[in-house]
Short mmCIF file of C-alpha atoms and ligand atoms in Angstrom, two decimals:
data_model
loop_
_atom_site.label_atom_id
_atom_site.label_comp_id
_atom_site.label_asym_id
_atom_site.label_seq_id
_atom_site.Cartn_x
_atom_site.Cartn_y
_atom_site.Cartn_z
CA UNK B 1 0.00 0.00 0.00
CA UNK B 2 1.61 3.21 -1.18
CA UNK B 3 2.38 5.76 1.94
CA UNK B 4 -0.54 8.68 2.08
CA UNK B 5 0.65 12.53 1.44
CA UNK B 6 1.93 14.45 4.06
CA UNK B 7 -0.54 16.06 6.05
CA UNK B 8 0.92 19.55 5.65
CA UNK B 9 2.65 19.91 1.89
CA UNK B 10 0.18 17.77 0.44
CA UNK B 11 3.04 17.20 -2.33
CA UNK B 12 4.87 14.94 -1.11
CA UNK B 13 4.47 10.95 -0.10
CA UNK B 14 4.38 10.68 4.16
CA UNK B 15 7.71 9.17 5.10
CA UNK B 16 6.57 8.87 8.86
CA UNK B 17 3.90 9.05 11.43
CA UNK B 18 4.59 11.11 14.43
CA UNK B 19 4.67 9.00 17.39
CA UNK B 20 2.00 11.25 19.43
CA UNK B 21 -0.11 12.52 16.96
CA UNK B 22 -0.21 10.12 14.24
CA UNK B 23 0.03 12.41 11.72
CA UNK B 24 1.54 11.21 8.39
CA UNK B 25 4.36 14.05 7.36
CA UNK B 26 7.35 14.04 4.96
CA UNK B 27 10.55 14.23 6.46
CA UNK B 28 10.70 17.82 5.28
CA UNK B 29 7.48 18.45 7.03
CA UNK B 30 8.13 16.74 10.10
CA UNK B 31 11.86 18.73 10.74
CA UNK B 32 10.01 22.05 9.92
CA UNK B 33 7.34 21.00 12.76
CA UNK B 34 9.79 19.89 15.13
CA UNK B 35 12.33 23.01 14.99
CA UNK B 36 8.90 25.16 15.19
CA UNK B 37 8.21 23.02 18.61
CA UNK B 38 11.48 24.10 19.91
CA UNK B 39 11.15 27.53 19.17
CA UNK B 40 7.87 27.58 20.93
CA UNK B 41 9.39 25.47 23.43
CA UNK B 42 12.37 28.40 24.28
CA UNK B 43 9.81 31.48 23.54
CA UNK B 44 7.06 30.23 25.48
CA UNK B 45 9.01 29.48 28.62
CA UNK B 46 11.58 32.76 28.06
CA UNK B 47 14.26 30.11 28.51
CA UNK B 48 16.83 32.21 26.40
CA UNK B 49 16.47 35.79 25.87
CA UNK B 50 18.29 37.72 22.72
CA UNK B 51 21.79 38.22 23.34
CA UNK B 52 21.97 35.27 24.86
CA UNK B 53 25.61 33.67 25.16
CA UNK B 54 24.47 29.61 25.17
CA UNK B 55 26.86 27.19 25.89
CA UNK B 56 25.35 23.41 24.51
CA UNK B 57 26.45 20.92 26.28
CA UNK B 58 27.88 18.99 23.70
CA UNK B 59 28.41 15.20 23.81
CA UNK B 60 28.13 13.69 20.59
CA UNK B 61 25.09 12.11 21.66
CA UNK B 62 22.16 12.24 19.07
CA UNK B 63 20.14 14.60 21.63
CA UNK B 64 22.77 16.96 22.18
CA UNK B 65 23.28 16.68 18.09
CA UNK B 66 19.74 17.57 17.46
CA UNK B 67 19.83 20.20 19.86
CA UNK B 68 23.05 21.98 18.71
CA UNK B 69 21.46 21.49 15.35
CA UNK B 70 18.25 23.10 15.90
CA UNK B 71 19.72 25.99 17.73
CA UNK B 72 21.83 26.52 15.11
CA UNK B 73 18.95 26.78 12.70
CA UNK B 74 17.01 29.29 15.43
CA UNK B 75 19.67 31.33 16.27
CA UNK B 76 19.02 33.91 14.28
CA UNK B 77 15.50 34.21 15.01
CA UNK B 78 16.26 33.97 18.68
CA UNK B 79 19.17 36.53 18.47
CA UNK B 80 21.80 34.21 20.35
CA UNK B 81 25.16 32.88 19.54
CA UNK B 82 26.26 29.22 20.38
CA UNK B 83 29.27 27.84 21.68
CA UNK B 84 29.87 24.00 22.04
CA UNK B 85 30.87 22.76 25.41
CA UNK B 86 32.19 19.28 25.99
CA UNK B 87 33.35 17.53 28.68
CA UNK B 88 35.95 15.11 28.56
CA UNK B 89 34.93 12.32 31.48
CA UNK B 90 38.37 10.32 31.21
CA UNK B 91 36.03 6.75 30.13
CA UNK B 92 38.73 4.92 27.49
CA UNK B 93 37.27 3.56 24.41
CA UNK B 94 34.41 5.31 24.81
CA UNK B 95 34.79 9.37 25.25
CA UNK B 96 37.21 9.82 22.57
CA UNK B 97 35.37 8.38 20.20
CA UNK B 98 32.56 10.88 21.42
CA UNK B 99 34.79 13.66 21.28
CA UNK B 100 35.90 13.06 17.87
CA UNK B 101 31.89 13.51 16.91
CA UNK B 102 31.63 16.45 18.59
CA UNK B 103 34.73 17.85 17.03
CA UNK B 104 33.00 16.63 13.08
CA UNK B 105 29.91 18.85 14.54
CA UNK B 106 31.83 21.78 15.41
CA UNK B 107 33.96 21.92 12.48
CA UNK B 108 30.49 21.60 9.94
CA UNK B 109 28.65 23.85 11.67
CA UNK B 110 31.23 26.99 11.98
CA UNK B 111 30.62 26.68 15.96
CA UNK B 112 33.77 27.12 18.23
CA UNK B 113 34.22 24.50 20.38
CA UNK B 114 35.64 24.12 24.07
CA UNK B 115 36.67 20.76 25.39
CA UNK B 116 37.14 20.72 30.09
CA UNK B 117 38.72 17.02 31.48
CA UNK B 118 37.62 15.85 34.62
CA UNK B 119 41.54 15.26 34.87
CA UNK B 120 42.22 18.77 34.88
CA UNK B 121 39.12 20.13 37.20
CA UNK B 122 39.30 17.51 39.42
CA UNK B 123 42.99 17.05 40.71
CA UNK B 124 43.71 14.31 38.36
CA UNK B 125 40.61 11.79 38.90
CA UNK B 126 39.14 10.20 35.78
CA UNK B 127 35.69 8.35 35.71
CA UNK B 128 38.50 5.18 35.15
CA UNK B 129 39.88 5.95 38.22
CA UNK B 130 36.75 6.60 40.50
CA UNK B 131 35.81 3.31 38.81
CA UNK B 132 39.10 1.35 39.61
CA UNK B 133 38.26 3.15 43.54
CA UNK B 134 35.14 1.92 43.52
CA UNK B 135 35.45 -1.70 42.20
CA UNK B 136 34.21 -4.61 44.07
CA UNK B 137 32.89 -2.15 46.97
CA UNK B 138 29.26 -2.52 45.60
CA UNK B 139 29.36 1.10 44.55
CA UNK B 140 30.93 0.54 41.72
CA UNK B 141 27.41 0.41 40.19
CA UNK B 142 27.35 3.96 41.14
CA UNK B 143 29.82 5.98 38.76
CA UNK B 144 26.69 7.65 37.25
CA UNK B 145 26.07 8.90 40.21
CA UNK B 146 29.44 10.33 40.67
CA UNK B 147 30.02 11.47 37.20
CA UNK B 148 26.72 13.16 36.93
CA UNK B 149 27.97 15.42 39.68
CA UNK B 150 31.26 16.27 37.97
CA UNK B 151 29.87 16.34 34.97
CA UNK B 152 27.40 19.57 35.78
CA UNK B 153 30.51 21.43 37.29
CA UNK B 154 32.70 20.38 34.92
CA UNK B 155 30.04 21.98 32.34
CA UNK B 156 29.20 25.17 34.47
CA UNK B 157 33.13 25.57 34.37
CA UNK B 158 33.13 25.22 30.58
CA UNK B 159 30.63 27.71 29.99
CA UNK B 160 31.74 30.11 32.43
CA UNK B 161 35.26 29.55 30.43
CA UNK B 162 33.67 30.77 26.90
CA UNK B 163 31.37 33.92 28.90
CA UNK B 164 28.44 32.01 28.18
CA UNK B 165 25.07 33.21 30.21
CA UNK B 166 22.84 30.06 29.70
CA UNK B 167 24.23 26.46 29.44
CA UNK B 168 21.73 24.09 27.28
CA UNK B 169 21.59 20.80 27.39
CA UNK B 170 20.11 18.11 25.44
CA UNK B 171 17.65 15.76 28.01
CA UNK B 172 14.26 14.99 25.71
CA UNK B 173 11.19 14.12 27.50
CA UNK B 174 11.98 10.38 28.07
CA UNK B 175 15.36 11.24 29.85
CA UNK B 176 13.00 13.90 32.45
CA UNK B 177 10.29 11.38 32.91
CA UNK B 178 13.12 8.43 33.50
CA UNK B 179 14.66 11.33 36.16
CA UNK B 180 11.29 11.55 37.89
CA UNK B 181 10.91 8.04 38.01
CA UNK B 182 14.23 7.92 39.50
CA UNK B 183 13.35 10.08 42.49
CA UNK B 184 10.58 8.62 42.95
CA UNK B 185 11.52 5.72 43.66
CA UNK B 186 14.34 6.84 45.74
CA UNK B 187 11.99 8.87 47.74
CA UNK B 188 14.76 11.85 46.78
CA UNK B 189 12.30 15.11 47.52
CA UNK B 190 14.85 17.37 46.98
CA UNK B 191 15.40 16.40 43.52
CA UNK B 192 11.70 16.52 42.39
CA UNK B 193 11.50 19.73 44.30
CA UNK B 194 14.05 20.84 41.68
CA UNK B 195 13.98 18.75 38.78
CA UNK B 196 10.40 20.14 37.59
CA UNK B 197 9.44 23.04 34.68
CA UNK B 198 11.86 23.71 31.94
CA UNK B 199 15.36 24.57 33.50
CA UNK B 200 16.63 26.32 36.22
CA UNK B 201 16.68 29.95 36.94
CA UNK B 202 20.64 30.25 37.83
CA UNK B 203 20.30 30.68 41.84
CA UNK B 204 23.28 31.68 43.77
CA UNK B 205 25.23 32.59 41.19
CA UNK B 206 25.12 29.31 38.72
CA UNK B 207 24.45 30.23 35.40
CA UNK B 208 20.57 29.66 34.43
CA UNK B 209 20.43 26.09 32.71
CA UNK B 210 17.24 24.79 30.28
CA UNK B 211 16.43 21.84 28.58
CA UNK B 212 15.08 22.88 25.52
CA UNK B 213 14.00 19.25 24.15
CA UNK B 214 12.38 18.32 27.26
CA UNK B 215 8.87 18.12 25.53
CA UNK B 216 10.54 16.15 22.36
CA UNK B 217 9.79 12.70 22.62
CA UNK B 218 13.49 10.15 22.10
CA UNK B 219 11.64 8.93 18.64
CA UNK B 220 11.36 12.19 17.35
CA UNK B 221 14.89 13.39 18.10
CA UNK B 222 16.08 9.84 16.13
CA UNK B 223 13.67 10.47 13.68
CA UNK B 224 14.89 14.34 13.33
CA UNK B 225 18.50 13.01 13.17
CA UNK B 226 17.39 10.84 10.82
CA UNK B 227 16.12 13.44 8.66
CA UNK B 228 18.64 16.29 8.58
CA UNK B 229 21.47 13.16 8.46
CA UNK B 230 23.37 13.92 11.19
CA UNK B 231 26.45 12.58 12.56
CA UNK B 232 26.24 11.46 15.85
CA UNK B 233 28.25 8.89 18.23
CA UNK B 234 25.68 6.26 19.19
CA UNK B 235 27.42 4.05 21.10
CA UNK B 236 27.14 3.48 24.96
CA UNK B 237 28.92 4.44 27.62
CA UNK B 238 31.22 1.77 29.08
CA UNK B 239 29.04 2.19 32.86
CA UNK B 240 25.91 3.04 31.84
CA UNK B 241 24.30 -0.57 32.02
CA UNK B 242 25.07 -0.30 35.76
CA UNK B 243 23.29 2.50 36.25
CA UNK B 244 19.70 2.45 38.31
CA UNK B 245 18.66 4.49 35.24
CA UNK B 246 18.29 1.45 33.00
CA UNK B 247 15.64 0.18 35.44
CA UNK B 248 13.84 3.21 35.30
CA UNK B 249 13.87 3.01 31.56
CA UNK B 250 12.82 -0.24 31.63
CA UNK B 251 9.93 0.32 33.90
CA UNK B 252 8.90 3.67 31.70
CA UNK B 253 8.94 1.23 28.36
CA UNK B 254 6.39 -1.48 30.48
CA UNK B 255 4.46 1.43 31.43
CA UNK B 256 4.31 3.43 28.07
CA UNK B 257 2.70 -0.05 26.67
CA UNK B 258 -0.15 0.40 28.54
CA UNK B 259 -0.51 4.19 28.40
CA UNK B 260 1.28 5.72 25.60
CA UNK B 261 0.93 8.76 27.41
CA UNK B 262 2.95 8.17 30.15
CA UNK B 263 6.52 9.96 29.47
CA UNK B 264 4.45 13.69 28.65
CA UNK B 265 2.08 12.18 31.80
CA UNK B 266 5.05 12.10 33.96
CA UNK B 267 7.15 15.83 32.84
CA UNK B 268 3.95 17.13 33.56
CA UNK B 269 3.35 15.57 37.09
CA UNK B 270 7.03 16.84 37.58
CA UNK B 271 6.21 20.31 36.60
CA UNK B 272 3.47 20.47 38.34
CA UNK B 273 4.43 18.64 41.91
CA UNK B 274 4.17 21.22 45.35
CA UNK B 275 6.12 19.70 47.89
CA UNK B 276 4.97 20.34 51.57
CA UNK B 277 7.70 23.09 53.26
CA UNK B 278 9.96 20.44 54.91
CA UNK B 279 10.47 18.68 51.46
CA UNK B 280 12.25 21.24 50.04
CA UNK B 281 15.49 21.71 49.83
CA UNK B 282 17.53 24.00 52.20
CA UNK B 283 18.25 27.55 50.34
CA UNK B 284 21.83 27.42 48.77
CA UNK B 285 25.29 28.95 50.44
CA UNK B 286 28.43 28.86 49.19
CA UNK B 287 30.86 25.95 49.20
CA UNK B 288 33.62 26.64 51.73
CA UNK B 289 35.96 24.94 49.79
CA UNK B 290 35.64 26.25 45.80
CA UNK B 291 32.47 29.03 46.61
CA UNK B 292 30.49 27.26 44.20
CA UNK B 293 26.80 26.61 44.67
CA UNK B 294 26.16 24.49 47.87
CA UNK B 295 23.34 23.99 50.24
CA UNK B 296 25.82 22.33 52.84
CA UNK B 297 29.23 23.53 53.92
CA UNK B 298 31.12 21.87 50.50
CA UNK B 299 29.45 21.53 47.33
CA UNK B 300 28.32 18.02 45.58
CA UNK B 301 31.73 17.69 43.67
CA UNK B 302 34.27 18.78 46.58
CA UNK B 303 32.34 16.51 48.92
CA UNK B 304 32.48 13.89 46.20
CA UNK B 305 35.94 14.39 45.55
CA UNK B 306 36.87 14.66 49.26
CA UNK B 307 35.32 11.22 49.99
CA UNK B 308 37.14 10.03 46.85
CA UNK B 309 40.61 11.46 48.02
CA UNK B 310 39.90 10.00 51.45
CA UNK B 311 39.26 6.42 50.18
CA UNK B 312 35.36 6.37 51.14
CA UNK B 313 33.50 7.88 48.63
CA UNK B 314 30.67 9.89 50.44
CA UNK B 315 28.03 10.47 47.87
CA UNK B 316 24.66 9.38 48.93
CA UNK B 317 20.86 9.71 48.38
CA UNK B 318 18.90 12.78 50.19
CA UNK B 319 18.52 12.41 53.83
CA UNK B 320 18.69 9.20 55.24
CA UNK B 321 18.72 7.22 52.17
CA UNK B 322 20.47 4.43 50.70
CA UNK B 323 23.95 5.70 50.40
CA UNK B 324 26.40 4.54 47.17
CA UNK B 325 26.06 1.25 48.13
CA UNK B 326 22.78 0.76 46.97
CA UNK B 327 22.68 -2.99 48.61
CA UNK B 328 23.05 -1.55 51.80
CA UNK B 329 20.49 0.85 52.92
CA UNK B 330 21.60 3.40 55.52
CA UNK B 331 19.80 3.30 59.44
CA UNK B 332 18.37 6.72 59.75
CA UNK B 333 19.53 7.90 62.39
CA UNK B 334 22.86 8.56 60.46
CA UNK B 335 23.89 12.22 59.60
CA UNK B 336 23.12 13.80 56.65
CA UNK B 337 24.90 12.86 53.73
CA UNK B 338 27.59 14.91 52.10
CA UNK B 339 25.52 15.25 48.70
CA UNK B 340 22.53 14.30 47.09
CA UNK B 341 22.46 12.08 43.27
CA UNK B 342 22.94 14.48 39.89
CA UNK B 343 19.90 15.32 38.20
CA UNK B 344 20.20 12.18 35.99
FE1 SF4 H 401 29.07 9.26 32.94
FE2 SF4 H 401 27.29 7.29 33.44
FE3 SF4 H 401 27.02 8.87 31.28
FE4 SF4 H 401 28.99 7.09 31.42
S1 SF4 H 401 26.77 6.64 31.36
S2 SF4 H 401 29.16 9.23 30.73
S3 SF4 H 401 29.52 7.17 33.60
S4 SF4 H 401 26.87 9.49 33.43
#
């Protein structure tokens, strides 16, 4: 049976049907409606006002691709200039093959390009060395966990490095509802306190961050990709399969078969979630140690890295949760923990 014409050119045979909607468009078409999406996506929530300096948080990923992509293409309707920012995590086999991605992207698309290493933030650790640190403790499940910390100072350092005022990154709307899955089930308050509406407004001095995919469904951005052919590193990360998050993806795909709705269902529920006063999370200081952003004495990555340099890695889920040993939950009667899990 030949494919029907696109819904909106008429012209054209339908190459797809949008996941959501159903609605048969041409690849044309469909990359014309999804760039339009974004650009109601950033105008309708202010997320980045003209003049904007936006650093993307560039990974070689195929969402931070699409995003750099699409900005690209809005830029000048938005009145902001771009600057790729990628970190450099220290995982062999697997980062500099990323990085070489990004550096294709940068070079195609005319955007300048600044590359931070954990190794050079972070006194020398590598997300192979917190892993050799870690193995065989039972937290070696956890190097998400640790390099989602360092991996949002690493990039606030990055985009402080090129002047930026807004740092981007490239989580679609099955990455948020997977986070709010994830603190859900970890009974982490603080981070659905925080992880709700469309970015965050820069308090205490961190640069305001947005997510301007978050109501793109992962299909969409593949099928975008797919469209405008773009070059992408799709391979995965060395730890990710340890990571909690591939249970909360698993969980999300079970529950999307019985309501397709559920990803949108749950961004919403995020956006929309009023925690009772003691949920929330205290208001932020400075860390002693670096002055960055902290709502204890050190921030997430010097208390990281502290535990690290001390042999005992302290990271650990919100108050009186299961700590980095996720086999071993914590009695709660213990202190506060020295940091709370990244946003991912
Ligand atoms: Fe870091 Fe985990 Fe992502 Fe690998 S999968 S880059 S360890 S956050």
């Amino acid at each position: 049976m030949p494919a029907p014409p696109c819904a909106v050119c008429h012209a054209a045979r339908a190459a797809l049907r949008r996941p959501r909607s159903g609605q048969a468009l041409c690849g044309p078409c469909f990359c014309a409606a999804f760039e339009a999406e974004v650009l109601h996506t950033v105008l309708a929530g202010s997320l980045l006002p003209p003049g904007a300096v936006v650093a993307v948080g560039a990974s070689g990923g195929k969402d931070s691709t699409v995003l750099a992509h699409v900005l690209r293409e809005l830029a000048p309707r938005l009145g902001i200039s771009l600057q790729l920012v990628a970190v450099d995590e220290g995982i062999g086999g697997y980062r500099d093959a990323a990085l070489a991605a990004v550096r294709r992207q940068a070079a195609r698309w005319e955007l300048p390009l600044t590359v931070v290493a954990y190794a050079d933030l972070f006194g020398g650790w590598t997300m192979d060395a917190v892993a050799r640190s870690t193995a065989g403790s039972g937290r070696s499940r956890a190097c998400c966990t640790f390099c989602g910390v360092l991996r949002r100072r690493a990039l606030e350092e990055g985009a402080r490095l090129v002047r930026a005022t807004h740092i981007v990154t490239g989580h679609n709307a099955d990455d948020m509802a997977e986070t709010v899955l994830m603190n859900f089930l970890r009974g982490d308050t603080g981070r659905l306190a925080r992880g709700g509406g469309l970015g965050s407004p820069g308090e205490g001095g961190a640069l305001p961050r947005c997510r301007p995919l978050q109501l793109a469904s992962q299909k969409e951005v593949v099928l975008y990709a797919h469209f405008r052919r773009l070059d992408y590193f799709s391979e995965e990360c060395v730890y990710a399969p340890e990571a909690f998050r591939a249970h909360a993806r698993d969980l999300l795909k079970s529950l999307e078969a019985a309501r397709p709705s559920v990803v949108l269902d749950l961004v919403h529920s995020a956006e929309h979630l009023a925690l009772a006063p003691t949920a929330q999370p205290p208001p932020p200081g400075a860390c002693t140690r670096c002055g960055a952003l902290a709502s204890r004495s050190l921030c997430q990555a010097c208390a990281l890295l502290d535990g690290l340099d001390r042999g005992r890695p302290r990271l650990a889920i919100g108050k009186g949760r299961r700590g980095l040993d996720e086999g071993a939950p914590r009695a709660r009667a213990q202190p506060p923990p020295a940091a709370v899990l990244p946003d991912f």
